[in-house]
Structure formats: C-alpha cells, structure tokens
mmCIF file of C-alpha atoms in Angstrom:
data_model
loop_
_atom_site.group_PDB
_atom_site.id
_atom_site.type_symbol
_atom_site.label_atom_id
_atom_site.label_comp_id
_atom_site.label_asym_id
_atom_site.label_seq_id
_atom_site.Cartn_x
_atom_site.Cartn_y
_atom_site.Cartn_z
ATOM 1 C CA MET A 425 0.000 0.000 0.000
ATOM 2 C CA LYS A 426 1.567 3.268 -1.141
ATOM 3 C CA ILE A 427 0.836 6.863 -0.243
ATOM 4 C CA ILE A 428 -0.389 8.735 -3.314
ATOM 5 C CA ASN A 429 -1.433 11.965 -1.616
ATOM 6 C CA ALA A 430 -0.700 13.731 1.660
ATOM 7 C CA LYS A 431 -1.863 17.164 2.678
ATOM 8 C CA ILE A 432 -2.149 19.524 5.603
ATOM 9 C CA THR A 433 -5.080 21.866 6.224
ATOM 10 C CA ASN A 434 -6.027 24.425 8.838
ATOM 11 C CA TYR A 435 -8.259 22.772 11.427
ATOM 12 C CA PRO A 436 -9.479 25.425 13.904
ATOM 13 C CA ILE A 437 -11.523 24.028 16.773
ATOM 14 C CA LYS A 438 -13.943 26.400 18.522
ATOM 15 C CA LEU A 439 -14.721 25.961 22.209
ATOM 16 C CA THR A 440 -18.298 26.349 23.417
ATOM 17 C CA THR A 441 -17.113 28.631 26.236
ATOM 18 C CA PRO A 442 -13.741 30.335 26.805
ATOM 19 C CA PHE A 443 -11.292 28.352 28.937
ATOM 20 C CA LYS A 444 -9.013 30.237 31.322
ATOM 21 C CA TYR A 445 -5.711 29.012 32.735
ATOM 22 C CA ALA A 446 -2.584 30.708 34.072
ATOM 23 C CA LEU A 447 -1.036 31.522 30.692
ATOM 24 C CA ALA A 448 -4.037 32.406 28.522
ATOM 25 C CA THR A 449 -7.776 32.368 27.925
ATOM 26 C CA LEU A 450 -8.752 30.305 24.888
ATOM 27 C CA ASP A 451 -11.919 30.388 22.818
ATOM 28 C CA PHE A 452 -10.589 28.447 19.855
ATOM 29 C CA LEU A 453 -7.683 26.122 19.071
ATOM 30 C CA PRO A 454 -5.567 26.869 15.974
ATOM 31 C CA TYR A 455 -4.835 23.265 14.994
ATOM 32 C CA VAL A 456 -4.002 21.613 11.671
ATOM 33 C CA MET A 457 -5.086 18.269 10.230
ATOM 34 C CA ILE A 458 -3.071 15.749 8.239
ATOM 35 C CA THR A 459 -4.828 13.700 5.548
ATOM 36 C CA ILE A 460 -3.168 10.743 3.819
ATOM 37 C CA GLU A 461 -4.571 8.818 0.841
ATOM 38 C CA THR A 462 -3.255 5.493 -0.409
ATOM 39 C CA ASP A 463 -3.345 3.716 -3.761
ATOM 40 C CA THR A 464 -5.939 1.319 -2.298
ATOM 41 C CA GLY A 465 -8.409 4.176 -1.743
ATOM 42 C CA ILE A 466 -7.959 4.314 2.031
ATOM 43 C CA ILE A 467 -7.909 7.794 3.573
ATOM 44 C CA GLY A 468 -6.502 8.461 7.033
ATOM 45 C CA HIS A 469 -6.553 11.536 9.241
ATOM 46 C CA GLY A 470 -4.507 12.869 12.121
ATOM 47 C CA GLU A 471 -5.134 15.864 14.364
ATOM 48 C CA SER A 472 -2.083 18.014 15.074
ATOM 49 C CA ALA A 473 -2.769 19.722 18.394
ATOM 50 C CA ILE A 474 -0.271 22.550 18.092
ATOM 51 C CA GLY A 475 0.097 25.322 20.647
ATOM 52 C CA TRP A 476 2.537 28.194 21.013
ATOM 53 C CA ASP A 477 2.722 27.689 24.789
ATOM 54 C CA THR A 478 3.044 23.894 24.745
ATOM 55 C CA THR A 479 4.796 22.785 21.559
ATOM 56 C CA GLY A 480 5.983 26.145 20.204
ATOM 57 C CA GLU A 481 4.054 25.692 16.961
ATOM 58 C CA MET A 482 1.631 27.799 14.950
ATOM 59 C CA PRO A 483 -0.437 26.790 11.892
ATOM 60 C CA ALA A 484 1.491 28.819 9.312
ATOM 61 C CA GLY A 485 4.813 27.323 10.398
ATOM 62 C CA SER A 486 3.431 23.793 10.557
ATOM 63 C CA ILE A 487 1.949 24.109 7.077
ATOM 64 C CA GLN A 488 5.225 25.383 5.646
ATOM 65 C CA ILE A 489 7.304 22.677 7.326
ATOM 66 C CA PHE A 490 4.926 19.959 6.186
ATOM 67 C CA ASN A 491 4.788 21.106 2.566
ATOM 68 C CA GLU A 492 8.464 21.934 2.157
ATOM 69 C CA ILE A 493 10.164 19.285 4.305
ATOM 70 C CA ALA A 494 7.833 16.479 5.437
ATOM 71 C CA LEU A 495 5.911 15.898 2.221
ATOM 72 C CA PRO A 496 8.817 14.462 0.180
ATOM 73 C CA TYR A 497 9.315 11.805 2.881
ATOM 74 C CA LEU A 498 5.655 10.769 2.648
ATOM 75 C CA GLN A 499 5.094 10.648 -1.110
ATOM 76 C CA ASN A 500 5.118 7.139 -2.604
ATOM 77 C CA ARG A 501 6.105 5.546 0.724
ATOM 78 C CA THR A 502 4.921 1.990 1.315
ATOM 79 C CA ILE A 503 2.906 1.623 4.529
ATOM 80 C CA ASP A 504 2.402 -2.019 5.446
ATOM 81 C CA SER A 505 3.602 -2.393 9.055
ATOM 82 C CA VAL A 506 4.371 -0.568 12.281
ATOM 83 C CA GLU A 507 8.006 -0.633 11.200
ATOM 84 C CA SER A 508 7.175 1.192 7.964
ATOM 85 C CA VAL A 509 5.398 3.913 9.930
ATOM 86 C CA GLN A 510 8.343 4.168 12.310
ATOM 87 C CA ALA A 511 10.711 4.477 9.336
ATOM 88 C CA VAL A 512 8.785 7.510 8.065
ATOM 89 C CA MET A 513 8.798 9.080 11.516
ATOM 90 C CA ASN A 514 12.535 8.413 11.858
ATOM 91 C CA ASP A 515 13.088 10.375 8.652
ATOM 92 C CA LEU A 516 10.972 13.264 9.893
ATOM 93 C CA ASN A 517 12.739 13.297 13.252
ATOM 94 C CA LYS A 518 16.078 13.393 11.474
ATOM 95 C CA PHE A 519 15.253 16.416 9.354
ATOM 96 C CA ILE A 520 12.697 18.297 11.472
ATOM 97 C CA TYR A 521 13.610 19.409 14.984
ATOM 98 C CA GLU A 522 10.801 19.228 17.544
ATOM 99 C CA ASN A 523 7.454 20.268 15.918
ATOM 100 C CA THR A 524 5.968 17.422 17.913
ATOM 101 C CA GLY A 525 2.333 18.445 17.460
ATOM 102 C CA LEU A 526 2.755 18.276 13.703
ATOM 103 C CA LYS A 527 4.552 14.925 13.916
ATOM 104 C CA SER A 528 1.833 13.461 16.129
ATOM 105 C CA GLY A 529 -0.787 14.250 13.477
ATOM 106 C CA VAL A 530 1.378 12.671 10.757
ATOM 107 C CA GLU A 531 1.984 9.530 12.813
ATOM 108 C CA PHE A 532 -1.710 9.038 13.559
ATOM 109 C CA ALA A 533 -2.728 9.587 9.932
ATOM 110 C CA LEU A 534 -0.228 6.857 8.986
ATOM 111 C CA LEU A 535 -1.458 4.521 11.718
ATOM 112 C CA ASP A 536 -5.032 5.232 10.651
ATOM 113 C CA VAL A 537 -4.487 4.088 7.054
ATOM 114 C CA LEU A 538 -2.400 1.095 8.154
ATOM 115 C CA THR A 539 -5.003 -0.240 10.567
ATOM 116 C CA GLN A 540 -7.907 0.478 8.234
ATOM 117 C CA SER A 541 -6.129 -1.707 5.671
ATOM 118 C CA GLN A 542 -5.903 -4.512 8.267
ATOM 119 C CA ASN A 543 -9.455 -3.910 9.578
ATOM 120 C CA ILE A 544 -8.248 -3.511 13.165
ATOM 121 C CA PRO A 545 -8.235 -0.576 15.626
ATOM 122 C CA VAL A 546 -4.948 1.260 16.083
ATOM 123 C CA TRP A 547 -4.372 -0.131 19.574
ATOM 124 C CA HIS A 548 -4.470 -3.696 18.157
ATOM 125 C CA LEU A 549 -1.150 -3.075 16.386
ATOM 126 C CA PHE A 550 0.540 -3.108 19.791
ATOM 127 C CA ALA A 551 -1.548 -5.547 21.870
ATOM 128 C CA THR A 552 -4.058 -8.351 21.458
ATOM 129 C CA HIS A 553 -6.441 -6.804 23.972
ATOM 130 C CA THR A 554 -6.991 -3.472 25.687
ATOM 131 C CA ASN A 555 -6.230 -2.696 29.317
ATOM 132 C CA HIS A 556 -9.670 -1.076 29.544
ATOM 133 C CA ASP A 557 -12.956 -1.168 27.635
ATOM 134 C CA THR A 558 -13.944 2.228 28.973
ATOM 135 C CA ILE A 559 -12.256 4.981 30.960
ATOM 136 C CA THR A 560 -13.581 7.638 33.330
ATOM 137 C CA PRO A 561 -11.840 10.985 32.750
ATOM 138 C CA GLN A 562 -11.105 13.577 35.393
ATOM 139 C CA ILE A 563 -13.126 16.795 35.374
ATOM 140 C CA VAL A 564 -11.351 20.126 34.949
ATOM 141 C CA PHE A 565 -12.454 23.440 36.464
ATOM 142 C CA SER A 566 -11.248 26.818 35.252
ATOM 143 C CA LEU A 567 -11.900 29.483 37.872
ATOM 144 C CA THR A 568 -13.050 33.008 37.075
ATOM 145 C CA ALA A 569 -14.167 35.934 39.217
ATOM 146 C CA SER A 570 -17.782 34.780 38.872
ATOM 147 C CA THR A 571 -17.197 31.093 39.709
ATOM 148 C CA ASP A 572 -19.949 29.811 42.019
ATOM 149 C CA PRO A 573 -18.724 27.233 44.592
ATOM 150 C CA VAL A 574 -22.228 25.784 44.941
ATOM 151 C CA THR A 575 -22.293 24.939 41.241
ATOM 152 C CA ILE A 576 -18.913 23.222 41.571
ATOM 153 C CA VAL A 577 -20.084 21.203 44.582
ATOM 154 C CA ASP A 578 -23.179 20.027 42.693
ATOM 155 C CA LYS A 579 -21.145 19.033 39.643
ATOM 156 C CA ILE A 580 -18.551 17.133 41.682
ATOM 157 C CA LYS A 581 -21.255 15.369 43.712
ATOM 158 C CA ASN A 582 -22.980 14.134 40.541
ATOM 159 C CA ALA A 583 -19.675 13.113 38.986
ATOM 160 C CA GLN A 584 -18.580 11.195 42.085
ATOM 161 C CA GLN A 585 -21.797 9.219 41.994
ATOM 162 C CA ALA A 586 -20.932 8.263 38.401
ATOM 163 C CA GLY A 587 -17.444 7.094 39.365
ATOM 164 C CA VAL A 588 -15.261 10.137 38.682
ATOM 165 C CA LYS A 589 -12.289 10.088 41.051
ATOM 166 C CA TYR A 590 -10.216 13.214 40.350
ATOM 167 C CA PHE A 591 -11.127 16.877 39.954
ATOM 168 C CA LYS A 592 -8.548 19.235 38.466
ATOM 169 C CA PHE A 593 -8.495 22.933 39.240
ATOM 170 C CA LYS A 594 -6.476 25.391 37.220
ATOM 171 C CA ALA A 595 -4.448 27.153 39.899
ATOM 172 C CA ASP A 596 -2.969 30.523 39.011
ATOM 173 C CA LYS A 597 -1.594 33.098 41.467
ATOM 174 C CA ASN A 598 -5.014 33.794 43.013
ATOM 175 C CA ILE A 599 -4.521 31.355 45.869
ATOM 176 C CA GLU A 600 -7.120 33.073 48.051
ATOM 177 C CA GLN A 601 -9.957 32.263 45.656
ATOM 178 C CA LEU A 602 -8.649 28.740 45.083
ATOM 179 C CA ALA A 603 -8.309 27.983 48.792
ATOM 180 C CA THR A 604 -11.758 29.394 49.561
ATOM 181 C CA ILE A 605 -13.475 27.317 46.889
ATOM 182 C CA LEU A 606 -11.563 24.102 47.664
ATOM 183 C CA ASN A 607 -12.290 24.420 51.385
ATOM 184 C CA LEU A 608 -16.001 24.817 50.672
ATOM 185 C CA VAL A 609 -15.987 21.850 48.294
ATOM 186 C CA GLY A 610 -13.908 19.773 50.705
ATOM 187 C CA GLN A 611 -16.289 20.448 53.594
ATOM 188 C CA ALA A 612 -19.285 19.431 51.486
ATOM 189 C CA LEU A 613 -17.569 16.481 49.790
ATOM 190 C CA PRO A 614 -14.682 15.244 51.961
ATOM 191 C CA THR A 615 -13.805 12.314 49.668
ATOM 192 C CA ALA A 616 -13.265 14.495 46.592
ATOM 193 C CA GLN A 617 -9.639 14.353 45.409
ATOM 194 C CA PHE A 618 -8.230 17.542 43.933
ATOM 195 C CA ILE A 619 -5.515 18.101 41.348
ATOM 196 C CA LEU A 620 -3.969 21.574 41.272
ATOM 197 C CA ASP A 621 -2.469 22.589 37.932
ATOM 198 C CA ALA A 622 -0.444 25.800 38.195
ATOM 199 C CA ASN A 623 0.705 25.758 34.556
ATOM 200 C CA GLN A 624 4.120 27.202 35.598
ATOM 201 C CA SER A 625 2.559 30.218 37.359
ATOM 202 C CA TRP A 626 3.971 29.860 40.890
ATOM 203 C CA GLU A 627 7.325 31.478 40.058
ATOM 204 C CA ASP A 628 9.819 29.480 42.143
ATOM 205 C CA ALA A 629 10.207 26.903 44.910
ATOM 206 C CA GLU A 630 9.763 29.427 47.742
ATOM 207 C CA ALA A 631 6.511 30.839 46.349
ATOM 208 C CA SER A 632 5.224 27.356 45.544
ATOM 209 C CA LEU A 633 5.877 26.074 49.061
ATOM 210 C CA SER A 634 4.178 29.166 50.485
ATOM 211 C CA ASN A 635 1.109 28.458 48.349
ATOM 212 C CA LEU A 636 1.081 24.795 49.348
ATOM 213 C CA ALA A 637 1.280 25.692 53.036
ATOM 214 C CA ARG A 638 -2.056 27.491 52.631
ATOM 215 C CA LEU A 639 -3.563 24.361 51.082
ATOM 216 C CA GLU A 640 -2.061 21.901 53.553
ATOM 217 C CA ASN A 641 -5.321 20.505 54.930
ATOM 218 C CA LEU A 642 -6.992 19.831 51.581
ATOM 219 C CA ASN A 643 -7.370 16.426 49.958
ATOM 220 C CA ILE A 644 -4.908 17.101 47.124
ATOM 221 C CA ALA A 645 -3.878 14.117 44.996
ATOM 222 C CA TRP A 646 -0.983 15.939 43.308
ATOM 223 C CA ILE A 647 0.397 19.317 42.232
ATOM 224 C CA GLU A 648 0.995 19.786 38.514
ATOM 225 C CA GLN A 649 3.788 21.960 37.080
ATOM 226 C CA PRO A 650 4.108 24.649 39.769
ATOM 227 C CA VAL A 651 7.167 26.378 38.224
ATOM 228 C CA HIS A 652 8.686 27.282 34.864
ATOM 229 C CA HIS A 653 9.274 24.327 32.584
ATOM 230 C CA ASP A 654 13.083 24.530 32.619
ATOM 231 C CA ASN A 655 13.417 24.940 36.403
ATOM 232 C CA TYR A 656 14.136 21.310 37.259
ATOM 233 C CA GLY A 657 15.965 22.398 40.424
ATOM 234 C CA ALA A 658 12.846 24.074 41.789
ATOM 235 C CA LEU A 659 10.729 21.011 41.031
ATOM 236 C CA ALA A 660 13.186 18.859 42.965
ATOM 237 C CA ALA A 661 13.287 21.330 45.875
ATOM 238 C CA ILE A 662 9.492 21.459 46.091
ATOM 239 C CA ARG A 663 9.221 17.682 45.951
ATOM 240 C CA GLN A 664 11.709 17.293 48.793
ATOM 241 C CA SER A 665 9.884 19.830 50.986
ATOM 242 C CA THR A 666 6.190 18.933 50.666
ATOM 243 C CA LYS A 667 3.962 15.977 51.392
ATOM 244 C CA PHE A 668 2.162 16.434 48.074
ATOM 245 C CA LYS A 669 3.096 14.514 44.949
ATOM 246 C CA ILE A 670 4.715 16.648 42.252
ATOM 247 C CA MET A 671 3.885 16.180 38.579
ATOM 248 C CA ALA A 672 5.770 17.552 35.574
ATOM 249 C CA ASP A 673 3.796 18.584 32.505
ATOM 250 C CA GLU A 674 5.415 21.385 30.522
ATOM 251 C CA SER A 675 8.795 20.216 31.885
ATOM 252 C CA CYS A 676 8.354 16.734 30.427
ATOM 253 C CA HIS A 677 7.854 16.583 26.679
ATOM 254 C CA ASN A 678 9.702 13.405 25.742
ATOM 255 C CA LEU A 679 11.687 10.435 27.000
ATOM 256 C CA ARG A 680 14.859 12.537 27.273
ATOM 257 C CA ASP A 681 13.104 15.011 29.586
ATOM 258 C CA LEU A 682 11.629 12.160 31.603
ATOM 259 C CA GLU A 683 15.009 10.505 32.127
ATOM 260 C CA ASN A 684 16.511 13.840 33.183
ATOM 261 C CA LEU A 685 13.727 14.618 35.653
ATOM 262 C CA TYR A 686 13.973 11.116 37.107
ATOM 263 C CA ALA A 687 17.753 11.399 37.506
ATOM 264 C CA ARG A 688 17.282 14.697 39.385
ATOM 265 C CA GLN A 689 14.620 13.165 41.652
ATOM 266 C CA ALA A 690 12.342 16.027 40.626
ATOM 267 C CA ILE A 691 9.077 14.148 40.033
ATOM 268 C CA ASP A 692 6.587 11.704 41.431
ATOM 269 C CA MET A 693 4.428 11.784 38.310
ATOM 270 C CA ILE A 694 4.330 13.063 34.728
ATOM 271 C CA ASN A 695 1.671 14.199 32.290
ATOM 272 C CA ILE A 696 2.021 12.486 28.905
ATOM 273 C CA LYS A 697 0.549 14.390 25.977
ATOM 274 C CA LEU A 698 0.763 12.932 22.474
ATOM 275 C CA ALA A 699 1.339 16.371 20.974
ATOM 276 C CA LYS A 700 4.254 17.039 23.334
ATOM 277 C CA CYS A 701 6.163 13.857 22.560
ATOM 278 C CA GLY A 702 5.310 13.408 18.865
ATOM 279 C CA GLY A 703 2.712 10.643 18.768
ATOM 280 C CA LEU A 704 1.644 7.252 20.056
ATOM 281 C CA MET A 705 4.925 5.380 19.783
ATOM 282 C CA PRO A 706 7.011 7.978 21.667
ATOM 283 C CA ALA A 707 4.242 8.132 24.304
ATOM 284 C CA LEU A 708 4.331 4.348 24.756
ATOM 285 C CA ALA A 709 8.106 4.521 25.269
ATOM 286 C CA MET A 710 7.567 7.094 28.030
ATOM 287 C CA ALA A 711 4.888 4.952 29.672
ATOM 288 C CA LYS A 712 7.234 1.943 29.611
ATOM 289 C CA PHE A 713 9.973 3.952 31.335
ATOM 290 C CA CYS A 714 7.488 5.099 33.973
ATOM 291 C CA GLU A 715 6.315 1.591 34.720
ATOM 292 C CA THR A 716 9.883 0.287 34.914
ATOM 293 C CA ASN A 717 10.841 3.038 37.366
ATOM 294 C CA ASN A 718 7.650 3.281 39.447
ATOM 295 C CA ILE A 719 6.661 6.714 38.153
ATOM 296 C CA GLN A 720 2.945 7.378 37.913
ATOM 297 C CA TYR A 721 1.641 9.001 34.745
ATOM 298 C CA VAL A 722 -1.561 10.490 33.404
ATOM 299 C CA LEU A 723 -2.923 11.020 29.915
ATOM 300 C CA GLY A 724 -3.037 14.742 29.266
ATOM 301 C CA SER A 725 -5.101 16.564 26.675
ATOM 302 C CA MET A 726 -4.616 19.708 24.609
ATOM 303 C CA PHE A 727 -8.399 19.937 24.032
ATOM 304 C CA ASN A 728 -9.307 17.860 21.016
ATOM 305 C CA SER A 729 -12.036 17.178 18.522
ATOM 306 C CA ASN A 730 -13.233 13.586 18.278
ATOM 307 C CA LEU A 731 -10.308 12.948 15.924
ATOM 308 C CA GLY A 732 -7.723 13.887 18.528
ATOM 309 C CA THR A 733 -9.709 12.279 21.336
ATOM 310 C CA ALA A 734 -9.651 8.990 19.424
ATOM 311 C CA SER A 735 -5.853 9.199 19.302
ATOM 312 C CA ASP A 736 -5.752 9.712 23.070
ATOM 313 C CA LEU A 737 -8.049 6.757 23.652
ATOM 314 C CA HIS A 738 -5.790 4.369 21.742
ATOM 315 C CA PHE A 739 -2.953 5.358 24.092
ATOM 316 C CA ALA A 740 -5.274 4.886 27.071
ATOM 317 C CA ALA A 741 -6.178 1.412 25.809
ATOM 318 C CA LEU A 742 -2.547 0.314 25.963
ATOM 319 C CA THR A 743 -1.412 1.837 29.254
ATOM 320 C CA ASN A 744 -2.144 2.158 32.962
ATOM 321 C CA CYS A 745 -2.699 5.863 33.480
ATOM 322 C CA VAL A 746 -3.627 7.112 36.925
ATOM 323 C CA SER A 747 -6.037 9.600 35.382
ATOM 324 C CA TYR A 748 -7.308 10.754 31.999
ATOM 325 C CA ASP A 749 -7.826 14.273 30.708
ATOM 326 C CA ILE A 750 -10.289 13.708 27.848
ATOM 327 C CA THR A 751 -12.128 16.556 26.110
ATOM 328 C CA PRO A 752 -15.898 16.117 26.587
ATOM 329 C CA PRO A 753 -17.968 16.767 23.438
ATOM 330 C CA SER A 754 -19.818 19.566 25.206
ATOM 331 C CA MET A 755 -16.651 21.700 25.063
ATOM 332 C CA ILE A 756 -16.350 21.663 21.253
ATOM 333 C CA THR A 757 -18.724 23.294 18.773
ATOM 334 C CA GLU A 758 -19.417 21.772 15.356
ATOM 335 C CA ASP A 759 -17.109 18.758 15.594
ATOM 336 C CA ILE A 760 -16.761 17.374 12.055
ATOM 337 C CA PHE A 761 -15.801 13.858 13.237
ATOM 338 C CA ALA A 762 -18.075 11.222 14.777
ATOM 339 C CA GLY A 763 -17.424 7.876 16.407
ATOM 340 C CA ILE A 764 -16.483 8.511 20.039
ATOM 341 C CA SER A 765 -18.930 7.070 22.560
ATOM 342 C CA PHE A 766 -19.493 9.152 25.711
ATOM 343 C CA GLN A 767 -22.050 7.861 28.220
ATOM 344 C CA ASP A 768 -22.485 9.906 31.365
ATOM 345 C CA TYR A 769 -18.883 10.349 32.489
ATOM 346 C CA ARG A 770 -17.439 7.273 30.767
ATOM 347 C CA VAL A 771 -15.763 7.023 27.371
ATOM 348 C CA ALA A 772 -15.491 3.818 25.352
ATOM 349 C CA ILE A 773 -12.205 2.706 23.808
ATOM 350 C CA PRO A 774 -12.666 2.603 19.998
ATOM 351 C CA THR A 775 -13.058 -0.844 18.477
ATOM 352 C CA ALA A 776 -13.700 0.062 14.824
ATOM 353 C CA ALA A 777 -10.918 -0.123 12.257
ATOM 354 C CA GLY A 778 -8.328 2.654 12.236
ATOM 355 C CA LEU A 779 -8.735 5.457 14.723
ATOM 356 C CA GLY A 780 -12.413 4.570 14.930
ATOM 357 C CA VAL A 781 -13.796 7.930 13.844
ATOM 358 C CA SER A 782 -15.036 9.226 10.516
ATOM 359 C CA LEU A 783 -16.034 12.505 8.939
ATOM 360 C CA LYS A 784 -19.680 13.324 9.479
ATOM 361 C CA LYS A 785 -21.811 13.079 6.363
#
C-alpha cells in the first residue's frame, strides 16, 4: 500500500465557552489536520494539536514545514507495518527538529491508514487486547471571578456518583480564591480528590511552598507543574519539601526530559501528551519507562475534537494511566468527526478499524 497523496489543512476548533488558565484564555484552538490517501483508496486523518505555549508551533509554520520538508518523505512511501510507519517518523525526526504536534498528526494519519487496511483498531497493532474497555476521565475546572462554589459542589457530587475520582483545578496566582473554593468543596464532599495545575505560574520553589502551606489541609492528589518548565531544580526542591506529589507537565515533553527529571529526583508523576512527545509510539516509550521506574503518569489533553480524542483513547487502551484528561464533546462546537462514545462520564475505547472515527456526512 503506497501513499499517493498527503496534505495539511487548517483545522481550527472552537470551544463552546472560553477556557481560562494561568497563561491564557482560549476560545478556539488553531490546529491543523493531516490527511493521507493510499493507492488502495484508504484515507486516514490525524489531528495536530499545536500550541505556542506547549509545543511552540503555529499553523502557518506547521503548514510550511509539512509542505516543504515532510511531504517528500511521505510521497510514494509503502505503509504495510508498524516498522514502515516508524521508518517515516525516523526520517521526519532526522530532518525536522521538535514540531511534535505536527509529527503526532502525521503519525496518527499513517497509523489510521495502516489499521484500516488490516481492519483492526490502532491499539491492536501493539496488543491483542486493551487494558480497559472504557475509561472515566477527570473533570477540569477553570476558575473566574464569577465562579460559584455551589455549582462546583453540585457538579462534583454528581460526577462522584458516576465514578469520577479526580477533579482538576487550574491554579494561578489567586490562591485566596482557590483555597476558599476548595475548602467549601472539601467540607461538602470530603472524599473528593483535587488536582492543582499551576501551569508554571507559581514562580519558584519558595513561592510554591508558600502556596502549598495554605492548602495543607486539603485532599490534594498531586500538584501539577508549579514552576517554569526549565526549572528542574525548583521542582526537585518542592518535591523534597512537601507531602504532596509533584507532577511535571510542561517540563516533560519526551523520553529525554523524563530521564533527566527522574535522575534529578524532581518528580513523582508526569503528564504524557501525544502532541508534546510526537505521537503514540514515543508516548508508549515514556509509559514503559514510567512503569519500569515506578513513576505514575496520566494522559493529558490539549483539548481535542473527536479525531484527537480517538488518538488519546488508543494510548489509554494500551497503558495504565492514573487519570485521563479527555475533552468532553460539550466543550467543542461543530465537531466534524463522529465515532467517540461518551455515556455519562465514561468514554469507550474505539473498536472500529483505524482510529475509529469518521467525517460526518
């Protein structure tokens, strides 16, 4: 099976409501999509979740790199095995530095056509069965000046009854508001487990430890990325001085970062995002390292359409994540892909051929 056509297109994804975190407020996601067509008539797609703050990419640059550098390594390539997909990705990694969001979309488009040709789901290339038939994602809260604690309590109570275990709160420098809301929620729902994601906003180890001291009595499962992504020393210092587990997100893009963080004893956990590391196969390598070295890991999300969510779910099927950050369909307007099954708070692992999603008619 040979590739006869490969293209990249703008793929903006609009959110139903703006989402605020420490670095920005988003109302749409400036992504791109990779489409690959083979001589057998099979067409595959991959979502490239690019972000200036996470992967350092923007659509115009991704489109130029794809058309001028990546495309020649895709044209007329034979895709008939995992090894053939890896060979293409090895070429791209050799000639294109980083641009991991773009590469993730390319890899998944390749895996999509390969597994469609074999009439199996993507996860079946790497295992005979899934670790899970369904997963229950965490719920994420973005706080604003008008956030109502009562509404949060009601939502968490309903979610707990449906089996949701973790509740993530975006935690910027407004610790007063965060502490007030979490104390109210904790008093009403003492078994609720909180994740605090600072998205690098807590400056340094001293400020982070001061913030954590004010949250000492809360039921916090872990603290995610309190300091700047390249401040490994601060991560290590915080970890050594607090009872809370410390997770790296922006600090941990790939296996090299993971090995470095582990060597520095800077982490208890990491957040694996497919767009950060360059696709499914690099993500599986990171998960293997974690399991070998007793590091917990979660599946992170950049916000995705059903196309990108499907990619995440194939990783989830093959691994043992502590938690899952999956984009609920209610957050995306006018999704052009169908095929993901959400029921209450649970999401089914795809079983159809390929990624398991298709363009809506």
